[in-house]
Amino acid sequence: MSEKPEKETVSNSGGTFLSVDIARFALDSANVGIWILDAKTREFLPSDRTKALFGFSPEEDMSFEDALRNVVLENRSTVITAVESAIKNHSSLYIECPVVIPPEKKHRWLSITGGFSSTDLNNDFFSGISVDITEQKQNDLRRSRFIGIVSHELKTPLTALKAYVQMLNNWAKKQKDSFTIGALSKVEKQVKKMLNMINSLLNLSGAEAGKLHLTKLTFSIDELISDVIEETLFITATHKIIMSPCEPIPINADRDKIEQVLVNLLSNAAKYSGTEAPIEIACTLKENTVTVSITDQGMGIAPDDIEKLFLPHYRVKSKETEKVDGFGIGLYLCSEIIHRHNGKIWVESEPGKGSSFKFTLPSS
Ligand code: ADP
């Protein structure tokens, strides 16, 4: 039986290198910082590059709290929650956080990736890398500003078109002109579909720029749900939608954006389940919090994917999902919108059995 060499080596014409050296060369040239967080003592061991990314010199000590102090205030609790939950659940960590480097207050975006090593059987060391993604973020911002402007320009004429089509449809109904009614209903469905897409793009650009503007008013969530079911019949016509009886629940929120959340969740339930399977919508009120659930009997989602589902552009890669079109922005937008309303959004799912997407909102 061959014995495993004590230290792994790699050779080429230039010599023999320890794999640990190769890892160091690669990390240096890619400008990647590394760090280890002792899961028990919370002692933090950053490399010089990680220190530099957080604005510290190699000579300075940098604890986890020191690093956090340079993270933009509004993002600190998200970073702490993400790290603590990854440690507790033994899951992988991926966060993008803005930091401000004193004294010039220089802004920079970092991505932090981490997890437990599979070779550390004691699970003592939570470790990972930090990378400067400022340039990528600036490009994203430029792209999303462009999307925002284009979508806004497209929305105005399309809204007018929708109104005229509705007027014509009403007129054709009075004339009992069944051919025109049929044709105009199809035009209306397509216009609504385009408006939905444009609204998603507008919200995406707002969310990415950190400017998801809310126009709040008080309305009944149960009425909105009924309207959305009717409005989205063109997406969900293939499925039976069952709405559980729901008492009138007033909420103070941005109606259009909550509508967008419902449309996204309903169309996903239809997209990711067989046509025979019904979709159920329910809403309940408990201690001033309304919970809305949209439950399908579709393909379901694996636990590993659930963790990343609400990240921008994340799509599950499987034989079943590759046949379904999408950009992976719907759930990201839903979570941005719900969090901006001080609500929560999550999914309970079992592969092969179905998924239940739920969100909460404070009632007014
Ligand atoms: P898109 O549907 O455009 O890909 P979303 O952000 O709405 O983007 O959804 C992200 C991913 O989550 C989807 O690609 C899909 O894999 C998964 N997903 C969303 N809703 C469901 C659902 N009801 N059942 C199963 N998988 C879902």
PDB file of N, CA and C in Angstrom, residues 233-292:
ATOM      1  N   LEU A 233     -53.895  36.033 -14.568  1.00  0.00           N
ATOM      2  CA  LEU A 233     -54.484  34.832 -15.177  1.00  0.00           C
ATOM      3  C   LEU A 233     -53.751  34.432 -16.450  1.00  0.00           C
ATOM      4  N   PHE A 234     -53.171  35.454 -17.144  1.00  0.00           N
ATOM      5  CA  PHE A 234     -52.453  35.135 -18.380  1.00  0.00           C
ATOM      6  C   PHE A 234     -51.167  34.356 -18.102  1.00  0.00           C
ATOM      7  N   ILE A 235     -50.639  34.482 -16.872  1.00  0.00           N
ATOM      8  CA  ILE A 235     -49.429  33.714 -16.542  1.00  0.00           C
ATOM      9  C   ILE A 235     -49.826  32.369 -15.942  1.00  0.00           C
ATOM     10  N   THR A 236     -50.891  32.419 -15.136  1.00  0.00           N
ATOM     11  CA  THR A 236     -51.201  31.242 -14.328  1.00  0.00           C
ATOM     12  C   THR A 236     -52.420  30.477 -14.832  1.00  0.00           C
ATOM     13  N   ALA A 237     -52.881  30.815 -16.057  1.00  0.00           N
ATOM     14  CA  ALA A 237     -54.104  30.188 -16.578  1.00  0.00           C
ATOM     15  C   ALA A 237     -53.994  28.671 -16.607  1.00  0.00           C
ATOM     16  N   THR A 238     -52.754  28.182 -16.675  1.00  0.00           N
ATOM     17  CA  THR A 238     -52.542  26.738 -16.765  1.00  0.00           C
ATOM     18  C   THR A 238     -52.767  26.045 -15.426  1.00  0.00           C
ATOM     19  N   HIS A 239     -52.854  26.812 -14.352  1.00  0.00           N
ATOM     20  CA  HIS A 239     -52.943  26.229 -13.006  1.00  0.00           C
ATOM     21  C   HIS A 239     -54.224  26.652 -12.304  1.00  0.00           C
ATOM     22  N   LYS A 240     -54.673  25.772 -11.406  1.00  0.00           N
ATOM     23  CA  LYS A 240     -55.825  26.130 -10.583  1.00  0.00           C
ATOM     24  C   LYS A 240     -55.290  26.890  -9.363  1.00  0.00           C
ATOM     25  N   ILE A 241     -55.835  28.082  -9.134  1.00  0.00           N
ATOM     26  CA  ILE A 241     -55.375  28.841  -7.964  1.00  0.00           C
ATOM     27  C   ILE A 241     -56.456  28.825  -6.901  1.00  0.00           C
ATOM     28  N   ILE A 242     -56.089  28.371  -5.714  1.00  0.00           N
ATOM     29  CA  ILE A 242     -57.060  28.306  -4.616  1.00  0.00           C
ATOM     30  C   ILE A 242     -56.697  29.378  -3.600  1.00  0.00           C
ATOM     31  N   MET A 243     -57.630  30.302  -3.387  1.00  0.00           N
ATOM     32  CA  MET A 243     -57.358  31.326  -2.373  1.00  0.00           C
ATOM     33  C   MET A 243     -58.158  30.998  -1.124  1.00  0.00           C
ATOM     34  N   SER A 244     -57.455  30.751  -0.026  1.00  0.00           N
ATOM     35  CA  SER A 244     -58.165  30.462   1.223  1.00  0.00           C
ATOM     36  C   SER A 244     -58.880  31.721   1.678  1.00  0.00           C
ATOM     37  N   PRO A 245     -60.046  31.563   2.322  1.00  0.00           N
ATOM     38  CA  PRO A 245     -60.763  32.755   2.782  1.00  0.00           C
ATOM     39  C   PRO A 245     -59.861  33.617   3.654  1.00  0.00           C
ATOM     40  N   CYS A 246     -59.889  34.906   3.408  1.00  0.00           N
ATOM     41  CA  CYS A 246     -58.966  35.805   4.114  1.00  0.00           C
ATOM     42  C   CYS A 246     -59.759  37.017   4.601  1.00  0.00           C
ATOM     43  N   GLU A 247     -59.628  37.324   5.880  1.00  0.00           N
ATOM     44  CA  GLU A 247     -60.375  38.468   6.408  1.00  0.00           C
ATOM     45  C   GLU A 247     -59.760  39.770   5.868  1.00  0.00           C
ATOM     46  N   PRO A 248     -60.520  40.875   5.848  1.00  0.00           N
ATOM     47  CA  PRO A 248     -59.934  42.132   5.376  1.00  0.00           C
ATOM     48  C   PRO A 248     -58.794  42.568   6.300  1.00  0.00           C
ATOM     49  N   ILE A 249     -57.612  42.711   5.733  1.00  0.00           N
ATOM     50  CA  ILE A 249     -56.454  43.115   6.557  1.00  0.00           C
ATOM     51  C   ILE A 249     -55.843  44.374   5.954  1.00  0.00           C
ATOM     52  N   PRO A 250     -55.972  45.519   6.659  1.00  0.00           N
ATOM     53  CA  PRO A 250     -55.382  46.745   6.113  1.00  0.00           C
ATOM     54  C   PRO A 250     -53.863  46.767   6.356  1.00  0.00           C
ATOM     55  N   ILE A 251     -53.117  47.171   5.345  1.00  0.00           N
ATOM     56  CA  ILE A 251     -51.677  47.364   5.551  1.00  0.00           C
ATOM     57  C   ILE A 251     -51.283  48.704   4.947  1.00  0.00           C
ATOM     58  N   ASN A 252     -50.180  49.248   5.471  1.00  0.00           N
ATOM     59  CA  ASN A 252     -49.678  50.502   4.936  1.00  0.00           C
ATOM     60  C   ASN A 252     -48.378  50.171   4.212  1.00  0.00           C
ATOM     61  N   ALA A 253     -48.464  50.173   2.889  1.00  0.00           N
ATOM     62  CA  ALA A 253     -47.299  49.712   2.120  1.00  0.00           C
ATOM     63  C   ALA A 253     -47.356  50.279   0.713  1.00  0.00           C
ATOM     64  N   ASP A 254     -46.297  50.013  -0.057  1.00  0.00           N
ATOM     65  CA  ASP A 254     -46.277  50.427  -1.455  1.00  0.00           C
ATOM     66  C   ASP A 254     -47.054  49.373  -2.257  1.00  0.00           C
ATOM     67  N   ARG A 255     -48.260  49.736  -2.693  1.00  0.00           N
ATOM     68  CA  ARG A 255     -49.154  48.749  -3.315  1.00  0.00           C
ATOM     69  C   ARG A 255     -48.524  48.115  -4.556  1.00  0.00           C
ATOM     70  N   ASP A 256     -47.935  48.960  -5.413  1.00  0.00           N
ATOM     71  CA  ASP A 256     -47.365  48.431  -6.671  1.00  0.00           C
ATOM     72  C   ASP A 256     -46.244  47.436  -6.389  1.00  0.00           C
ATOM     73  N   LYS A 257     -45.459  47.742  -5.350  1.00  0.00           N
ATOM     74  CA  LYS A 257     -44.311  46.855  -5.089  1.00  0.00           C
ATOM     75  C   LYS A 257     -44.761  45.541  -4.448  1.00  0.00           C
ATOM     76  N   ILE A 258     -45.760  45.613  -3.565  1.00  0.00           N
ATOM     77  CA  ILE A 258     -46.265  44.359  -2.975  1.00  0.00           C
ATOM     78  C   ILE A 258     -46.957  43.532  -4.069  1.00  0.00           C
ATOM     79  N   GLU A 259     -47.591  44.244  -5.008  1.00  0.00           N
ATOM     80  CA  GLU A 259     -48.207  43.552  -6.147  1.00  0.00           C
ATOM     81  C   GLU A 259     -47.116  42.810  -6.936  1.00  0.00           C
ATOM     82  N   GLN A 260     -45.983  43.485  -7.112  1.00  0.00           N
ATOM     83  CA  GLN A 260     -44.859  42.882  -7.840  1.00  0.00           C
ATOM     84  C   GLN A 260     -44.374  41.600  -7.137  1.00  0.00           C
ATOM     85  N   VAL A 261     -44.340  41.653  -5.786  1.00  0.00           N
ATOM     86  CA  VAL A 261     -43.919  40.476  -5.011  1.00  0.00           C
ATOM     87  C   VAL A 261     -44.894  39.321  -5.267  1.00  0.00           C
ATOM     88  N   LEU A 262     -46.197  39.641  -5.171  1.00  0.00           N
ATOM     89  CA  LEU A 262     -47.204  38.591  -5.375  1.00  0.00           C
ATOM     90  C   LEU A 262     -47.139  38.029  -6.790  1.00  0.00           C
ATOM     91  N   VAL A 263     -46.966  38.920  -7.776  1.00  0.00           N
ATOM     92  CA  VAL A 263     -46.893  38.463  -9.177  1.00  0.00           C
ATOM     93  C   VAL A 263     -45.681  37.539  -9.347  1.00  0.00           C
ATOM     94  N   ASN A 264     -44.531  37.948  -8.793  1.00  0.00           N
ATOM     95  CA  ASN A 264     -43.318  37.125  -8.918  1.00  0.00           C
ATOM     96  C   ASN A 264     -43.510  35.752  -8.288  1.00  0.00           C
ATOM     97  N   LEU A 265     -44.067  35.735  -7.059  1.00  0.00           N
ATOM     98  CA  LEU A 265     -44.197  34.455  -6.351  1.00  0.00           C
ATOM     99  C   LEU A 265     -45.229  33.557  -7.033  1.00  0.00           C
ATOM    100  N   LEU A 266     -46.312  34.183  -7.507  1.00  0.00           N
ATOM    101  CA  LEU A 266     -47.345  33.392  -8.205  1.00  0.00           C
ATOM    102  C   LEU A 266     -46.817  32.845  -9.523  1.00  0.00           C
ATOM    103  N   SER A 267     -46.091  33.686 -10.272  1.00  0.00           N
ATOM    104  CA  SER A 267     -45.628  33.194 -11.577  1.00  0.00           C
ATOM    105  C   SER A 267     -44.541  32.138 -11.381  1.00  0.00           C
ATOM    106  N   ASN A 268     -43.729  32.271 -10.321  1.00  0.00           N
ATOM    107  CA  ASN A 268     -42.752  31.212 -10.034  1.00  0.00           C
ATOM    108  C   ASN A 268     -43.452  29.899  -9.687  1.00  0.00           C
ATOM    109  N   ALA A 269     -44.511  30.006  -8.856  1.00  0.00           N
ATOM    110  CA  ALA A 269     -45.238  28.790  -8.464  1.00  0.00           C
ATOM    111  C   ALA A 269     -45.756  28.083  -9.713  1.00  0.00           C
ATOM    112  N   ALA A 270     -46.211  28.878 -10.700  1.00  0.00           N
ATOM    113  CA  ALA A 270     -46.718  28.274 -11.945  1.00  0.00           C
ATOM    114  C   ALA A 270     -45.564  27.744 -12.805  1.00  0.00           C
ATOM    115  N   LYS A 271     -44.462  28.543 -12.864  1.00  0.00           N
ATOM    116  CA  LYS A 271     -43.323  28.156 -13.717  1.00  0.00           C
ATOM    117  C   LYS A 271     -42.665  26.866 -13.260  1.00  0.00           C
ATOM    118  N   TYR A 272     -42.581  26.696 -11.935  1.00  0.00           N
ATOM    119  CA  TYR A 272     -41.807  25.569 -11.408  1.00  0.00           C
ATOM    120  C   TYR A 272     -42.680  24.419 -10.905  1.00  0.00           C
ATOM    121  N   SER A 273     -43.926  24.331 -11.425  1.00  0.00           N
ATOM    122  CA  SER A 273     -44.733  23.159 -11.068  1.00  0.00           C
ATOM    123  C   SER A 273     -45.536  22.695 -12.278  1.00  0.00           C
ATOM    124  N   GLY A 274     -45.933  21.441 -12.254  1.00  0.00           N
ATOM    125  CA  GLY A 274     -46.687  20.854 -13.373  1.00  0.00           C
ATOM    126  C   GLY A 274     -48.042  21.526 -13.511  1.00  0.00           C
ATOM    127  N   THR A 275     -48.611  21.479 -14.716  1.00  0.00           N
ATOM    128  CA  THR A 275     -49.850  22.234 -14.958  1.00  0.00           C
ATOM    129  C   THR A 275     -51.046  21.718 -14.160  1.00  0.00           C
ATOM    130  N   GLU A 276     -50.988  20.443 -13.774  1.00  0.00           N
ATOM    131  CA  GLU A 276     -52.140  19.891 -13.049  1.00  0.00           C
ATOM    132  C   GLU A 276     -52.158  20.323 -11.582  1.00  0.00           C
ATOM    133  N   ALA A 277     -50.975  20.701 -11.089  1.00  0.00           N
ATOM    134  CA  ALA A 277     -50.867  20.937  -9.643  1.00  0.00           C
ATOM    135  C   ALA A 277     -51.453  22.290  -9.246  1.00  0.00           C
ATOM    136  N   PRO A 278     -52.346  22.318  -8.241  1.00  0.00           N
ATOM    137  CA  PRO A 278     -52.925  23.605  -7.830  1.00  0.00           C
ATOM    138  C   PRO A 278     -51.931  24.475  -7.044  1.00  0.00           C
ATOM    139  N   ILE A 279     -52.215  25.767  -7.030  1.00  0.00           N
ATOM    140  CA  ILE A 279     -51.399  26.708  -6.248  1.00  0.00           C
ATOM    141  C   ILE A 279     -52.328  27.305  -5.188  1.00  0.00           C
ATOM    142  N   GLU A 280     -51.859  27.325  -3.942  1.00  0.00           N
ATOM    143  CA  GLU A 280     -52.723  27.850  -2.878  1.00  0.00           C
ATOM    144  C   GLU A 280     -52.174  29.168  -2.340  1.00  0.00           C
ATOM    145  N   ILE A 281     -53.062  30.116  -2.129  1.00  0.00           N
ATOM    146  CA  ILE A 281     -52.648  31.388  -1.517  1.00  0.00           C
ATOM    147  C   ILE A 281     -53.446  31.578  -0.238  1.00  0.00           C
ATOM    148  N   ALA A 282     -52.745  31.932   0.823  1.00  0.00           N
ATOM    149  CA  ALA A 282     -53.451  32.174   2.083  1.00  0.00           C
ATOM    150  C   ALA A 282     -52.866  33.406   2.747  1.00  0.00           C
ATOM    151  N   CYS A 283     -53.683  34.091   3.534  1.00  0.00           N
ATOM    152  CA  CYS A 283     -53.112  35.165   4.362  1.00  0.00           C
ATOM    153  C   CYS A 283     -53.758  35.137   5.737  1.00  0.00           C
ATOM    154  N   THR A 284     -52.915  35.323   6.755  1.00  0.00           N
ATOM    155  CA  THR A 284     -53.419  35.275   8.123  1.00  0.00           C
ATOM    156  C   THR A 284     -52.882  36.473   8.899  1.00  0.00           C
ATOM    157  N   LEU A 285     -53.614  36.851   9.920  1.00  0.00           N
ATOM    158  CA  LEU A 285     -53.189  37.979  10.756  1.00  0.00           C
ATOM    159  C   LEU A 285     -52.945  37.485  12.170  1.00  0.00           C
ATOM    160  N   LYS A 286     -51.765  37.806  12.706  1.00  0.00           N
ATOM    161  CA  LYS A 286     -51.476  37.427  14.091  1.00  0.00           C
ATOM    162  C   LYS A 286     -50.639  38.540  14.710  1.00  0.00           C
ATOM    163  N   GLU A 287     -51.097  39.050  15.821  1.00  0.00           N
ATOM    164  CA  GLU A 287     -50.390  40.109  16.546  1.00  0.00           C
ATOM    165  C   GLU A 287     -49.840  41.200  15.616  1.00  0.00           C
ATOM    166  N   ASN A 288     -50.702  41.831  14.870  1.00  0.00           N
ATOM    167  CA  ASN A 288     -50.332  42.937  13.971  1.00  0.00           C
ATOM    168  C   ASN A 288     -49.367  42.577  12.860  1.00  0.00           C
ATOM    169  N   THR A 289     -49.227  41.287  12.592  1.00  0.00           N
ATOM    170  CA  THR A 289     -48.372  40.884  11.475  1.00  0.00           C
ATOM    171  C   THR A 289     -49.170  40.016  10.523  1.00  0.00           C
ATOM    172  N   VAL A 290     -49.166  40.401   9.253  1.00  0.00           N
ATOM    173  CA  VAL A 290     -49.877  39.576   8.278  1.00  0.00           C
ATOM    174  C   VAL A 290     -48.859  38.659   7.586  1.00  0.00           C
ATOM    175  N   THR A 291     -49.242  37.391   7.462  1.00  0.00           N
ATOM    176  CA  THR A 291     -48.377  36.428   6.768  1.00  0.00           C
ATOM    177  C   THR A 291     -49.094  35.958   5.512  1.00  0.00           C
ATOM    178  N   VAL A 292     -48.421  36.087   4.389  1.00  0.00           N
ATOM    179  CA  VAL A 292     -49.004  35.623   3.116  1.00  0.00           C
ATOM    180  C   VAL A 292     -48.196  34.420   2.655  1.00  0.00           C
TER     181      VAL A 292
END
